[in-house]
């Protein structure tokens, strides 16, 4: 359905009576049926039909304008997010040979102080283009798992030295 019929006796649509919320009509992005101005007061049926005809014209300049506005608002939201959470956003770029700890996600669900919340230390072997890390144990055995960047934090050893990895076991 493209519109909701209001019952004269109740003043509400059957959907509103059944669910106590206004129905959300489906938007067809391919047909650009969302390009409609906001109506702040009741309008006649002729105006609604005219607006529907305008929506179905598929004007490329309107679609381009909406596309640019959506992109602009998305980038503005990204900038606002980075400004708001700039102090807590950290992007570690661990180099090969760096000691790291890996978050134990199983311990997050337990809420117990007795379980280790981080595993390691482990040695970074390499980082993928997507940001995941290939890690190895201190003895050189490489894990077959890739670890997401948010699970890997730097290890702060008491003695600041890099661990040279001379040989990897089963790469």
JSON list of N, CA and C in Angstrom, two decimals, residues 102-119 151:
[
{"chain": "A", "resi": 102, "resn": "UNK", "atom": "N", "xyz": [46.62, -9.96, 23.99]},
{"chain": "A", "resi": 102, "resn": "UNK", "atom": "CA", "xyz": [45.39, -10.22, 23.24]},
{"chain": "A", "resi": 102, "resn": "UNK", "atom": "C", "xyz": [44.24, -10.32, 24.23]},
{"chain": "A", "resi": 103, "resn": "UNK", "atom": "N", "xyz": [43.18, -9.62, 23.94]},
{"chain": "A", "resi": 103, "resn": "UNK", "atom": "CA", "xyz": [42.01, -9.61, 24.81]},
{"chain": "A", "resi": 103, "resn": "UNK", "atom": "C", "xyz": [41.34, -10.99, 24.80]},
{"chain": "A", "resi": 104, "resn": "UNK", "atom": "N", "xyz": [41.04, -11.49, 25.99]},
{"chain": "A", "resi": 104, "resn": "UNK", "atom": "CA", "xyz": [40.35, -12.77, 26.13]},
{"chain": "A", "resi": 104, "resn": "UNK", "atom": "C", "xyz": [38.85, -12.49, 26.17]},
{"chain": "A", "resi": 105, "resn": "UNK", "atom": "N", "xyz": [38.18, -12.63, 25.04]},
{"chain": "A", "resi": 105, "resn": "UNK", "atom": "CA", "xyz": [36.76, -12.27, 24.96]},
{"chain": "A", "resi": 105, "resn": "UNK", "atom": "C", "xyz": [35.89, -13.22, 25.77]},
{"chain": "A", "resi": 106, "resn": "UNK", "atom": "N", "xyz": [36.35, -14.43, 26.04]},
{"chain": "A", "resi": 106, "resn": "UNK", "atom": "CA", "xyz": [35.57, -15.35, 26.87]},
{"chain": "A", "resi": 106, "resn": "UNK", "atom": "C", "xyz": [35.48, -14.85, 28.31]},
{"chain": "A", "resi": 107, "resn": "UNK", "atom": "N", "xyz": [36.50, -14.15, 28.77]},
{"chain": "A", "resi": 107, "resn": "UNK", "atom": "CA", "xyz": [36.49, -13.64, 30.14]},
{"chain": "A", "resi": 107, "resn": "UNK", "atom": "C", "xyz": [35.57, -12.43, 30.28]},
{"chain": "A", "resi": 108, "resn": "UNK", "atom": "N", "xyz": [35.22, -11.77, 29.19]},
{"chain": "A", "resi": 108, "resn": "UNK", "atom": "CA", "xyz": [34.33, -10.61, 29.26]},
{"chain": "A", "resi": 108, "resn": "UNK", "atom": "C", "xyz": [32.94, -11.01, 29.74]},
{"chain": "A", "resi": 109, "resn": "UNK", "atom": "N", "xyz": [32.49, -12.19, 29.37]},
{"chain": "A", "resi": 109, "resn": "UNK", "atom": "CA", "xyz": [31.15, -12.64, 29.72]},
{"chain": "A", "resi": 109, "resn": "UNK", "atom": "C", "xyz": [31.08, -13.14, 31.16]},
{"chain": "A", "resi": 110, "resn": "UNK", "atom": "N", "xyz": [32.22, -13.53, 31.71]},
{"chain": "A", "resi": 110, "resn": "UNK", "atom": "CA", "xyz": [32.24, -14.16, 33.01]},
{"chain": "A", "resi": 110, "resn": "UNK", "atom": "C", "xyz": [32.17, -13.17, 34.17]},
{"chain": "A", "resi": 111, "resn": "UNK", "atom": "N", "xyz": [32.71, -11.98, 34.01]},
{"chain": "A", "resi": 111, "resn": "UNK", "atom": "CA", "xyz": [32.74, -10.94, 35.04]},
{"chain": "A", "resi": 111, "resn": "UNK", "atom": "C", "xyz": [33.46, -11.40, 36.31]},
{"chain": "A", "resi": 112, "resn": "UNK", "atom": "N", "xyz": [34.38, -12.31, 36.17]},
{"chain": "A", "resi": 112, "resn": "UNK", "atom": "CA", "xyz": [35.11, -12.82, 37.31]},
{"chain": "A", "resi": 112, "resn": "UNK", "atom": "C", "xyz": [36.50, -12.20, 37.35]},
{"chain": "A", "resi": 113, "resn": "UNK", "atom": "N", "xyz": [37.00, -11.95, 38.54]},
{"chain": "A", "resi": 113, "resn": "UNK", "atom": "CA", "xyz": [38.34, -11.41, 38.68]},
{"chain": "A", "resi": 113, "resn": "UNK", "atom": "C", "xyz": [39.40, -12.51, 38.58]},
{"chain": "A", "resi": 114, "resn": "UNK", "atom": "N", "xyz": [38.96, -13.76, 38.60]},
{"chain": "A", "resi": 114, "resn": "UNK", "atom": "CA", "xyz": [39.91, -14.86, 38.64]},
{"chain": "A", "resi": 114, "resn": "UNK", "atom": "C", "xyz": [40.44, -15.24, 37.27]},
{"chain": "A", "resi": 115, "resn": "UNK", "atom": "N", "xyz": [39.72, -14.91, 36.21]},
{"chain": "A", "resi": 115, "resn": "UNK", "atom": "CA", "xyz": [40.16, -15.28, 34.87]},
{"chain": "A", "resi": 115, "resn": "UNK", "atom": "C", "xyz": [41.04, -14.18, 34.28]},
{"chain": "A", "resi": 116, "resn": "UNK", "atom": "N", "xyz": [41.97, -14.60, 33.46]},
{"chain": "A", "resi": 116, "resn": "UNK", "atom": "CA", "xyz": [42.84, -13.63, 32.79]},
{"chain": "A", "resi": 116, "resn": "UNK", "atom": "C", "xyz": [42.05, -12.93, 31.70]},
{"chain": "A", "resi": 117, "resn": "UNK", "atom": "N", "xyz": [42.05, -11.62, 31.73]},
{"chain": "A", "resi": 117, "resn": "UNK", "atom": "CA", "xyz": [41.32, -10.87, 30.71]},
{"chain": "A", "resi": 117, "resn": "UNK", "atom": "C", "xyz": [42.16, -10.62, 29.47]},
{"chain": "A", "resi": 118, "resn": "UNK", "atom": "N", "xyz": [43.46, -10.80, 29.57]},
{"chain": "A", "resi": 118, "resn": "UNK", "atom": "CA", "xyz": [44.34, -10.66, 28.42]},
{"chain": "A", "resi": 118, "resn": "UNK", "atom": "C", "xyz": [45.26, -11.87, 28.37]},
{"chain": "A", "resi": 119, "resn": "UNK", "atom": "N", "xyz": [45.54, -12.32, 27.16]},
{"chain": "A", "resi": 119, "resn": "UNK", "atom": "CA", "xyz": [46.43, -13.46, 26.94]},
{"chain": "A", "resi": 119, "resn": "UNK", "atom": "C", "xyz": [47.74, -12.94, 26.38]},
{"chain": "A", "resi": 151, "resn": "UNK", "atom": "N", "xyz": [41.31, -6.05, 19.64]},
{"chain": "A", "resi": 151, "resn": "UNK", "atom": "CA", "xyz": [41.64, -7.05, 20.66]},
{"chain": "A", "resi": 151, "resn": "UNK", "atom": "C", "xyz": [43.11, -7.03, 21.04]}
]
